[in-house]
Coordinates of C-alpha atoms in Angstrom, one line a residue:
Chain A
M44 CA 0.6 125.5 110.0
T45 CA -0.2 124.9 113.9
V46 CA -0.7 121.7 114.8
K47 CA -3.5 120.8 117.8
Q48 CA -1.5 120.0 120.9
I49 CA -3.7 118.8 124.2
S50 CA -2.0 119.8 127.9
V51 CA -3.6 118.1 130.5
F52 CA -3.5 119.0 134.0
V53 CA -2.7 116.2 136.7
E54 CA -2.5 116.3 140.0
N55 CA 0.9 114.2 140.9
K56 CA -1.4 111.5 143.2
I57 CA -0.4 106.9 142.2
G58 CA -2.7 106.4 139.7
N59 CA -3.9 109.5 137.4
L60 CA -1.4 108.9 134.7
A61 CA -2.8 106.3 134.0
E62 CA -6.3 106.7 134.5
V63 CA -5.4 109.5 131.7
T64 CA -4.3 106.9 128.9
K65 CA -7.2 104.7 129.9
I66 CA -10.1 107.3 128.5
L67 CA -7.9 107.8 125.6
A68 CA -7.5 103.9 125.3
D69 CA -11.1 103.5 126.1
A70 CA -11.9 106.1 123.0
G71 CA -9.3 103.8 120.9
I72 CA -7.0 107.5 120.3
N73 CA -3.2 107.4 119.6
L74 CA -0.4 108.7 120.9
C75 CA 1.7 110.5 118.4
A76 CA 3.9 112.3 120.8
I77 CA 3.9 112.9 124.4
S78 CA 5.8 114.8 126.9
L79 CA 4.8 115.1 130.7
A80 CA 6.3 118.4 132.8
D81 CA 5.9 118.2 136.2
T82 CA 5.6 120.7 139.3
K83 CA 6.3 119.1 143.2
N84 CA 2.1 118.8 143.6
F85 CA 1.3 118.3 139.4
G86 CA 1.8 117.4 136.4
V87 CA 1.1 119.1 133.0
L88 CA 0.2 115.7 130.7
R89 CA 1.7 117.0 126.4
L90 CA 0.1 114.7 123.9
I91 CA -0.6 114.9 120.4
V92 CA -3.3 112.6 119.5
D93 CA -4.6 112.1 116.1
D94 CA -8.0 112.5 116.8
S95 CA -8.3 115.7 118.7
Y96 CA -11.6 116.4 118.8
N97 CA -12.6 113.0 120.6
A98 CA -9.4 112.6 122.3
A99 CA -10.6 116.6 124.4
T100 CA -14.3 115.2 123.7
A101 CA -13.2 112.0 126.5
L102 CA -11.2 114.0 128.8
K103 CA -14.1 116.3 129.4
E104 CA -16.3 113.9 129.8
H105 CA -13.9 112.4 132.6
G106 CA -14.2 115.3 134.3
F107 CA -10.3 116.6 133.7
I108 CA -8.9 119.3 132.7
F109 CA -7.0 120.4 130.1
S110 CA -6.6 123.0 127.7
I111 CA -5.3 122.8 123.8
T112 CA -2.8 124.6 122.3
P113 CA -1.1 125.4 119.2
V114 CA 2.5 124.2 118.3
L115 CA 4.9 123.4 115.2
A116 CA 5.6 120.1 114.3
V117 CA 9.5 121.1 112.7
S118 CA 11.0 118.3 110.2
V119 CA 14.6 118.9 111.7
P120 CA 17.2 118.1 109.7
D121 CA 18.8 114.3 111.2
V122 CA 22.7 116.5 110.6
P123 CA 25.6 117.9 112.8
G124 CA 24.0 121.4 113.0
G125 CA 20.7 121.3 112.1
L126 CA 18.7 121.8 115.6
Y127 CA 21.2 124.5 115.9
R128 CA 20.1 125.8 112.4
I129 CA 16.6 126.1 113.3
L130 CA 17.3 127.4 116.9
T131 CA 19.4 130.6 114.9
L132 CA 16.1 131.4 113.0
L133 CA 14.2 131.2 115.5
E134 CA 16.2 133.4 117.4
D135 CA 17.0 135.8 114.2
N136 CA 12.8 136.6 114.1
G137 CA 12.7 137.0 118.0
I138 CA 10.6 133.9 118.4
N139 CA 11.2 132.7 121.8
L140 CA 10.9 128.9 122.3
E141 CA 8.6 127.8 125.7
Y142 CA 9.4 124.2 125.0
L143 CA 10.4 121.2 122.8
Y144 CA 9.6 117.1 123.1
D145 CA 10.4 114.6 120.2
V146 CA 8.3 113.0 118.2
N147 CA 9.2 109.6 118.0
S148 CA 9.4 107.5 114.5
Q149 CA 10.4 105.1 112.9
K150 CA 9.0 106.0 109.6
M151 CA 11.2 108.8 108.7
D152 CA 14.3 109.4 107.8
S153 CA 14.5 112.8 110.1
A154 CA 13.9 113.8 113.4
C155 CA 10.7 115.8 114.4
L156 CA 10.7 117.8 117.4
I157 CA 7.5 119.7 118.7
F158 CA 8.2 123.9 119.8
K159 CA 6.2 125.4 121.7
V160 CA 7.1 128.7 121.2
E161 CA 5.4 132.1 121.5
R162 CA 4.2 133.7 118.3
P163 CA 3.6 130.2 116.5
E164 CA 2.2 131.4 112.8
D165 CA 5.5 134.1 112.8
A166 CA 7.8 131.2 113.4
G167 CA 5.6 128.8 111.1
K168 CA 6.2 131.7 108.7
A169 CA 9.9 132.0 109.6
L170 CA 11.2 128.6 109.2
T171 CA 9.4 128.1 105.7
K172 CA 10.5 130.5 104.9
H173 CA 13.8 129.0 105.0
Q174 CA 12.4 125.7 103.9
V175 CA 11.7 124.4 107.9
H176 CA 9.3 121.5 106.9
L177 CA 6.1 121.5 108.8
L178 CA 4.7 118.7 110.1
C179 CA 1.1 118.5 109.8
Q180 CA -1.9 117.4 111.9
E181 CA -2.6 114.6 109.3
D182 CA 1.5 114.1 108.7
L183 CA 1.8 113.3 111.8
K184 CA -1.0 110.8 112.2
S185 CA 0.5 108.9 109.2
L186 CA 3.9 108.8 111.2
I187 CA 1.8 106.5 114.0
Chain B
M71 CA 3.1 126.6 199.4
G72 CA 3.7 128.1 196.1
N73 CA 5.1 131.7 194.9
Y74 CA 2.6 134.5 194.5
F75 CA 3.2 138.0 193.8
Q76 CA 0.0 139.2 194.7
P77 CA -0.6 137.3 197.7
E78 CA -3.7 138.8 199.3
I79 CA -5.3 138.7 196.4
E80 CA -4.6 135.8 195.3
C81 CA -5.1 133.0 197.8
A82 CA -7.9 135.7 198.7
S83 CA -11.3 133.4 200.7
R84 CA -14.3 132.8 198.6
E85 CA -16.1 135.6 200.3
Q86 CA -13.6 138.8 199.2
I87 CA -13.8 137.3 196.1
K88 CA -16.9 137.2 195.6
A89 CA -17.3 141.0 196.8
W90 CA -14.9 142.0 194.4
Q91 CA -16.5 141.1 191.7
D92 CA -20.2 142.4 192.9
E93 CA -18.8 145.1 193.6
R94 CA -16.4 145.6 190.2
L95 CA -19.4 143.9 188.1
V96 CA -22.2 147.0 189.4
K97 CA -19.4 149.1 188.6
Q98 CA -18.8 147.4 185.0
V99 CA -22.2 147.5 183.6
K100 CA -23.0 151.2 184.6
H101 CA -20.2 151.7 182.5
V102 CA -21.3 150.0 179.3
Y103 CA -24.7 151.4 179.7
E104 CA -23.2 154.3 179.7
H105 CA -21.0 154.4 177.5
V106 CA -21.3 151.9 175.0
E107 CA -24.6 151.3 172.9
M108 CA -24.6 148.3 171.5
Y109 CA -24.8 146.8 175.7
R110 CA -27.1 150.3 176.1
Q111 CA -29.4 148.8 173.3
R112 CA -29.2 145.1 174.4
M113 CA -30.0 145.8 177.6
D114 CA -33.0 148.2 176.2
E115 CA -34.4 145.6 174.9
K116 CA -34.0 142.9 177.4
G117 CA -35.7 145.2 179.6
I118 CA -32.4 145.7 182.1
R119 CA -32.2 148.8 184.0
P120 CA -28.1 149.0 185.4
D121 CA -29.7 148.7 188.5
D122 CA -31.1 145.3 187.8
I123 CA -27.9 143.6 188.6
R124 CA -26.6 144.0 192.0
G125 CA -23.7 140.9 192.5
I126 CA -22.4 138.4 190.4
E127 CA -26.5 136.3 190.6
D128 CA -27.6 139.3 188.5
L129 CA -24.6 138.2 185.5
H130 CA -26.9 135.3 183.6
K131 CA -29.3 138.1 182.3
L132 CA -26.5 140.1 181.1
P133 CA -26.3 139.5 177.1
F134 CA -23.7 137.9 175.2
T135 CA -21.0 139.6 173.6
T136 CA -19.8 137.4 170.1
K137 CA -16.6 137.5 167.9
D138 CA -18.7 138.7 165.0
D139 CA -20.3 141.8 167.1
L140 CA -16.6 143.2 168.4
R141 CA -16.6 143.1 163.8
D142 CA -19.2 144.7 163.1
Q143 CA -18.9 147.5 165.7
Y144 CA -15.1 147.4 164.6
P145 CA -13.5 149.7 165.1
Y146 CA -15.0 152.1 168.1
G147 CA -18.6 150.9 168.8
L148 CA -17.4 149.2 172.4
L149 CA -14.9 151.3 173.6
A150 CA -15.9 152.9 176.1
M151 CA -13.3 155.6 177.3
P152 CA -12.3 158.8 175.7
L153 CA -10.0 157.7 172.6
S154 CA -7.3 160.2 174.7
D155 CA -7.6 157.5 177.4
C156 CA -5.9 155.1 175.5
V157 CA -2.7 154.9 175.6
R158 CA -2.2 151.4 173.0
I159 CA -4.1 148.3 171.0
Q160 CA -4.0 145.6 170.0
S161 CA -5.5 143.2 167.5
T162 CA -6.0 139.3 165.9
S163 CA -7.7 139.3 162.9
G164 CA -11.4 138.5 162.9
T165 CA -13.8 136.0 161.5
T166 CA -13.6 137.8 158.0
G167 CA -10.4 138.7 157.2
R168 CA -11.6 142.1 159.7
R169 CA -9.4 142.7 162.3
V170 CA -10.5 143.0 165.5
V171 CA -9.1 145.6 167.8
A172 CA -8.8 145.7 171.0
F173 CA -7.6 149.5 172.7
Y174 CA -6.0 150.1 176.4
T175 CA -6.1 152.8 178.8
Q176 CA -2.6 153.5 181.1
H177 CA -4.8 151.6 183.9
D178 CA -5.4 147.9 181.6
I179 CA -2.0 148.1 180.7
D180 CA -1.3 146.9 184.4
L181 CA -3.7 145.5 185.5
W182 CA -2.4 143.1 181.7
D183 CA 1.3 143.6 183.1
E184 CA -0.4 142.6 187.0
C185 CA -2.0 139.4 186.1
C186 CA 0.7 138.1 183.9
A187 CA 3.7 138.9 186.4
R188 CA 1.0 136.8 188.7
A189 CA 2.0 134.0 185.8
I190 CA 5.9 134.6 185.5
V191 CA 5.8 134.4 190.1
A192 CA 3.6 131.5 189.8
A193 CA 5.9 129.5 187.0
G194 CA 9.4 130.4 190.0
G195 CA 10.1 133.9 188.8
T196 CA 11.6 136.4 190.6
K197 CA 13.7 139.6 190.3
E198 CA 16.4 137.4 189.9
D199 CA 15.6 135.6 186.4
V200 CA 16.1 137.2 182.4
V201 CA 12.7 136.3 181.4
H202 CA 13.3 135.6 178.1
V203 CA 9.8 136.7 175.5
C204 CA 10.0 135.0 172.6
Y205 CA 6.4 135.2 170.9
G206 CA 5.8 137.8 168.3
Y207 CA 6.6 141.6 169.9
G208 CA 3.4 144.0 168.0
L209 CA -0.4 143.4 167.8
F210 CA -0.4 140.4 168.8
T211 CA -0.7 140.3 172.8
G212 CA 1.7 137.2 173.6
G213 CA 5.3 139.6 172.9
P214 CA 4.0 142.8 175.2
G215 CA 2.5 141.1 177.4
L216 CA 4.5 138.6 178.8
N217 CA 7.0 141.7 178.9
G218 CA 4.7 143.8 180.3
G219 CA 4.9 141.1 183.1
S220 CA 8.6 140.7 183.6
H221 CA 8.8 144.2 184.9
K222 CA 6.3 143.8 187.2
V223 CA 8.3 141.5 188.4
G224 CA 11.5 143.1 188.5
S225 CA 13.8 140.3 186.1
L226 CA 15.9 141.3 183.5
T227 CA 13.1 141.2 180.2
L228 CA 14.6 139.9 176.8
P229 CA 12.4 141.3 174.2
M230 CA 13.6 138.5 171.2
S231 CA 10.3 138.8 169.7
S232 CA 9.9 135.2 167.8
G233 CA 11.6 134.4 164.8
N234 CA 15.6 133.9 164.3
T235 CA 16.5 130.9 166.7
D236 CA 19.7 131.3 166.2
R237 CA 20.1 134.8 167.5
Q238 CA 17.2 133.3 170.3
I239 CA 19.9 130.4 171.5
Q240 CA 23.0 133.1 171.0
F241 CA 20.5 135.7 173.5
M242 CA 20.0 133.0 175.7
T243 CA 23.0 131.5 176.4
D244 CA 24.6 134.1 176.7
L245 CA 22.9 136.2 178.9
G246 CA 22.1 133.0 180.9
S247 CA 18.1 133.5 180.3
T248 CA 15.8 131.4 182.9
I249 CA 12.6 131.5 181.6
L250 CA 11.0 131.2 178.0
C251 CA 7.7 132.5 177.2
C252 CA 7.2 131.4 173.8
T253 CA 4.4 129.1 172.0
P254 CA 4.7 125.3 173.3
S255 CA 5.3 124.6 169.3
Y256 CA 8.0 127.3 169.3
A257 CA 9.8 126.3 172.8
A258 CA 9.9 122.7 171.2
Y259 CA 11.7 124.1 168.1
L260 CA 14.3 125.6 170.1
A261 CA 14.6 122.9 172.7
E262 CA 15.9 120.4 168.9
S263 CA 17.6 122.9 167.9
I264 CA 19.6 124.0 171.2
I265 CA 20.6 120.2 171.5
E266 CA 21.5 119.6 168.0
R267 CA 24.4 122.2 168.4
G268 CA 25.3 120.4 171.5
L269 CA 24.2 123.6 174.0
R270 CA 22.3 122.0 176.4
D271 CA 24.9 122.3 179.1
K272 CA 25.3 125.7 177.9
I273 CA 21.3 126.4 179.3
Q274 CA 20.3 128.3 182.1
L275 CA 16.4 127.8 181.7
K276 CA 14.5 126.3 185.1
A277 CA 11.2 127.4 183.2
G278 CA 9.1 127.6 180.5
I279 CA 5.5 129.8 179.7
F280 CA 3.8 128.4 176.8
G281 CA 0.4 129.6 175.6
A282 CA -0.9 131.3 172.6
E283 CA -2.2 127.1 171.2
A284 CA -3.2 124.1 172.0
W285 CA -0.8 121.4 173.3
T286 CA -0.8 118.2 175.1
E287 CA 0.8 116.6 178.0
E288 CA 3.0 114.3 175.6
M289 CA 4.5 117.5 174.4
R290 CA 4.7 118.9 177.4
H291 CA 7.1 116.3 179.1
D292 CA 9.2 116.3 175.8
I293 CA 10.1 120.0 176.5
E294 CA 10.2 120.4 179.6
E295 CA 12.8 116.6 179.9
K296 CA 14.5 118.3 175.8
L297 CA 15.2 121.6 178.0
G298 CA 15.2 120.8 181.2
I299 CA 12.8 122.7 182.6
K300 CA 8.7 122.5 184.3
A301 CA 6.4 124.0 181.7
Y302 CA 3.9 126.4 182.4
D303 CA 0.0 127.1 180.3
I304 CA -1.2 129.8 180.6
Y305 CA -3.9 131.6 178.5
G306 CA -5.7 134.7 177.5
L307 CA -7.0 136.5 173.8
T308 CA -7.0 139.9 173.1
E309 CA -10.5 140.5 174.0
I310 CA -10.9 140.3 177.6
S311 CA -6.9 141.4 177.5
G312 CA -3.9 139.0 176.0
P313 CA -2.6 136.1 177.8
G314 CA -3.0 135.8 181.4
V315 CA -6.4 136.1 182.0
S316 CA -5.5 132.4 183.9
F317 CA -2.6 130.7 184.3
E318 CA -0.7 128.0 185.8
C319 CA 0.3 127.0 189.0
E320 CA 3.1 124.2 189.9
A321 CA 0.1 121.6 190.0
Q322 CA 0.0 121.7 186.8
T323 CA -3.6 120.8 187.9
G324 CA -5.6 123.9 185.5
M325 CA -5.3 127.3 184.9
H326 CA -6.4 130.1 188.2
V327 CA -8.5 132.4 186.0
N328 CA -7.9 135.9 187.8
E329 CA -11.0 136.4 189.1
D330 CA -10.1 140.0 190.8
H331 CA -10.4 140.5 186.6
F332 CA -12.0 138.5 185.3
I333 CA -15.3 136.9 186.1
A334 CA -15.6 133.5 184.1
E335 CA -18.8 131.4 183.3
V336 CA -19.5 127.7 181.2
I337 CA -21.7 127.9 179.2
N338 CA -24.4 125.5 176.7
P339 CA -22.9 127.0 173.3
K340 CA -25.9 125.9 172.4
T341 CA -29.0 126.9 174.6
G342 CA -26.3 129.7 176.4
E343 CA -27.7 127.9 179.9
V344 CA -25.2 129.0 182.4
L345 CA -23.7 125.4 183.5
P346 CA -22.0 123.7 187.1
D347 CA -19.3 123.2 187.8
G348 CA -17.4 120.2 186.7
E349 CA -19.4 120.5 183.3
K350 CA -18.4 121.1 179.7
G351 CA -19.2 123.6 178.1
E352 CA -18.2 127.3 176.4
L353 CA -16.0 129.4 178.3
V354 CA -17.7 133.2 178.9
F355 CA -15.7 135.7 180.4
T356 CA -16.4 139.5 181.7
S357 CA -13.8 141.9 182.8
I358 CA -15.4 143.8 185.0
T359 CA -11.8 146.2 185.5
K360 CA -10.8 146.9 182.1
E361 CA -11.3 150.6 181.5
A362 CA -11.9 151.0 177.5
F363 CA -12.7 147.7 176.1
P364 CA -14.8 145.8 178.6
L365 CA -16.9 143.2 177.6
L366 CA -19.5 142.2 179.3
R367 CA -20.3 137.8 178.5
Y368 CA -17.7 137.5 175.9
R369 CA -17.8 134.1 174.5
T370 CA -14.7 132.5 173.7
R371 CA -15.5 129.9 171.6
D372 CA -13.2 128.1 173.9
I373 CA -14.6 124.2 175.1
C374 CA -13.3 124.5 179.5
I375 CA -14.6 122.9 182.1
L376 CA -14.5 125.3 185.9
S377 CA -12.7 124.3 188.9
H378 CA -13.3 125.4 192.1
E379 CA -11.9 122.6 193.6
K380 CA -8.7 124.0 196.8
C381 CA -5.4 124.0 194.9
S382 CA -2.6 122.8 196.6
C383 CA -0.4 125.8 195.7
G384 CA -3.3 128.1 197.7
R385 CA -4.8 129.6 195.5
T386 CA -8.3 130.8 195.6
H387 CA -9.2 131.7 191.9
V388 CA -11.1 129.1 190.0
K389 CA -9.2 127.0 187.6
M390 CA -10.5 126.4 183.7
T391 CA -8.7 123.1 182.1
K392 CA -6.8 123.4 178.8
P393 CA -9.4 124.1 176.0
L394 CA -11.2 121.2 175.5
G395 CA -11.6 121.4 171.9
R396 CA -13.7 124.8 169.6
S397 CA -17.8 125.6 169.4
D398 CA -16.7 127.3 166.2
D399 CA -14.3 126.7 163.4
M400 CA -11.8 128.2 164.1
L401 CA -7.9 127.0 164.6
I402 CA -5.1 128.5 166.0
V403 CA -2.2 127.5 163.6
K404 CA 1.5 128.4 165.1
G405 CA -0.1 130.7 167.5
V406 CA -2.0 132.5 165.2
N407 CA -6.2 132.4 165.0
V408 CA -6.8 132.1 161.6
F409 CA -11.1 130.6 160.5
P410 CA -11.9 128.9 157.8
S411 CA -13.6 132.0 156.6
Q412 CA -10.4 134.3 156.6
I413 CA -9.6 131.5 154.0
E414 CA -12.4 131.1 151.6
T415 CA -13.0 135.0 151.4
V416 CA -8.8 135.4 150.3
L417 CA -9.9 132.2 147.2
L418 CA -13.4 134.6 145.8
N419 CA -11.5 137.5 146.3
K420 CA -8.7 135.9 143.8
G421 CA -11.5 134.2 141.3
Y422 CA -11.1 130.5 142.7
P423 CA -14.4 128.7 143.1
A424 CA -14.9 127.9 147.1
N425 CA -14.2 125.0 146.7
Y426 CA -11.1 124.2 149.1
Q427 CA -9.8 122.0 151.8
I428 CA -7.6 123.0 154.1
I429 CA -5.1 120.6 156.4
V430 CA -3.1 120.9 159.6
T431 CA -0.3 119.2 160.8
R432 CA 2.0 119.1 163.1
V433 CA 5.0 117.8 161.6
N434 CA 8.3 117.4 164.5
N435 CA 6.6 120.2 166.9
S436 CA 6.5 122.2 164.3
D437 CA 2.4 123.6 162.3
N438 CA 1.5 123.3 158.8
L439 CA -1.1 125.1 156.9
E440 CA -2.0 124.0 153.8
V441 CA -4.7 124.8 151.1
Q442 CA -5.8 122.3 148.3
V443 CA -7.9 123.9 146.4
E444 CA -9.1 122.4 143.4
M445 CA -8.2 123.8 139.6
T446 CA -10.6 125.1 136.9
P447 CA -10.7 125.3 133.6
E448 CA -9.6 128.9 133.7
M449 CA -7.2 128.6 135.8
F450 CA -5.5 125.5 134.2
S451 CA -2.4 126.9 131.2
D452 CA -0.1 125.2 129.4
S453 CA 2.3 126.6 130.9
L454 CA 4.5 125.8 134.2
S455 CA 5.4 129.1 135.0
A456 CA 1.9 130.4 134.7
I457 CA 0.5 128.5 137.3
A458 CA 3.5 128.6 139.6
E459 CA 2.5 132.3 139.4
K460 CA -1.2 131.9 140.5
E461 CA 0.0 129.7 143.3
K462 CA 2.7 132.0 144.0
E463 CA 0.1 135.3 144.3
L464 CA -2.4 133.1 146.4
V465 CA 0.5 132.6 148.7
S466 CA 0.6 136.3 148.8
A467 CA -3.0 137.0 149.5
L468 CA -3.1 134.4 152.3
K469 CA -0.3 135.7 153.9
A470 CA -1.7 138.9 154.1
M471 CA -4.9 138.0 155.4
L472 CA -4.0 135.1 158.2
G473 CA -0.2 136.6 158.8
I474 CA 1.6 132.9 158.5
Y475 CA 2.2 131.3 155.8
A476 CA -0.5 128.5 154.2
D477 CA 1.3 126.6 151.9
V478 CA -0.8 126.3 148.4
K479 CA -2.0 122.6 147.0
L480 CA -3.1 122.7 143.7
V481 CA -5.7 119.2 143.0
A482 CA -7.6 118.0 140.1
P483 CA -11.3 118.7 140.1
K484 CA -14.3 117.2 142.0
T485 CA -10.7 115.6 144.5
I486 CA -11.8 117.2 147.2
T487 CA -13.1 115.2 149.4
R488 CA -17.0 115.3 150.2
S489 CA -19.8 114.3 152.9
E490 CA -22.7 113.9 152.3
G491 CA -23.1 116.7 149.9
K492 CA -21.3 118.8 151.8
A493 CA -17.8 119.4 151.8
V494 CA -15.1 118.7 154.6
R495 CA -12.7 122.2 155.2
V496 CA -10.3 121.1 157.8
I497 CA -8.8 118.7 158.2
D498 CA -6.8 119.2 161.4
K499 CA -4.7 116.0 162.1
R500 CA -2.5 117.5 165.3
N501 CA -5.1 116.0 167.7
L502 CA -4.6 118.1 169.8
Y503 CA -6.9 118.2 172.0
Q504 CA -7.2 115.8 175.4
N505 CA -10.8 114.6 175.7

């Protein structure tokens, strides 16, 4: 139900982000979704990739610090109120949304958003119960 | 000729000074031998009897005292008087967080105040002056020392303590402060704030007595020019009494040690051998008049040069240079003593690796302390707020340990510079010591 997100610690220094992307490129990893959150001194790079295991191995070999976080890939109907309906479902179930970012793909009719929520399993159940479509890791891979 | 608080002492002949030192040292050695177990043991170990010390020629026979001794003897081990005769404590940070506590009898307070009074008078202070003290008050000796000295001189004393720049400037202009006492970096900050507010014409300062941290000649000129004053250096340490162990006269060619109370030596920090005038080494003090907390040959870790050359001010007491460096790794940041080991203690207590680097900078004459810590997988989390929370926790733990704010920066693993396999713990970019 959830997909694996890799969150990488990136110090705020010129070239650091480029280095992460180079390591992934060298390992033949394709990016499905990417988002960068930053503070004054450091950033957290959030990635969803086609091969999480190999990506994690490559990052580890190069001494990067990261964590794997379960997130939801939610298909959001591309109509007014599409996102509103989903957020309402989460709210009704008392689930807090920590952050979201989108998966950019031309191959879909609807939008796809990555949701980081407090209780991903519960959130997933609450959404699917109301016919919200969740994408799995394989689905995301096929979008690239 | 200059201004003296006690001309008969400050300008006494060298013979007279030696006679005082001989007599007081002999008495002091007996006092500590009788009342301080650590000294009694150390002298016994070296086979020295109090009777063997007949004058300052015998000083070199006595054991040294180090900051570690003060830490090990905390709190009462070095106390040489009944607690009921003590009236005050002051305190400073120790090497690994345990503080050093110094005790004072009323006699000890009086002699300390007297030393500070000499410094104030040397800077042109009289009973007509308004002495503005914005050193911190409390456990730190800066505020209480200059406050007491100013009372002895009979000047109107403004016990401002540190901080609240607006109020400092308001009192300075409204009450016509004439002598400013604070750290040089705060003086520089005040000078800029006064100029920014367009109040340069409203202040009546004529002199400043600045100490508790290293400062350069450039900084002195900058402060003197901006405030239109003459800036005097003052030196001291809590272990020996506080500010006023030595002070600068109008010649500004070194600080006169108050030799009737403190005997100064310079030693080779590695061998302990006493060095002659003009040679650079570690400054060592013996307090010969203090009752409650007398120290024999206390190693200050400050690197200095002593000079007995005749001073144009008329004072005869030996002069020491500004500290030219340290023989240990202590840093003085914002006037506060900081040991890298204290920072390490906090990191380890909080579960961080001892992989850190301390970076000290001075921006606009104000010190900034940054602690860089390498991120670990255990510390890392996808949530920015969780990381920020950890950073905040570390900042407050460091504040509690050091007494000053330190910026915490989490850096990528293995990025802290290592030379020959050993991490460089401290990078001081201030270039404070002129050699």
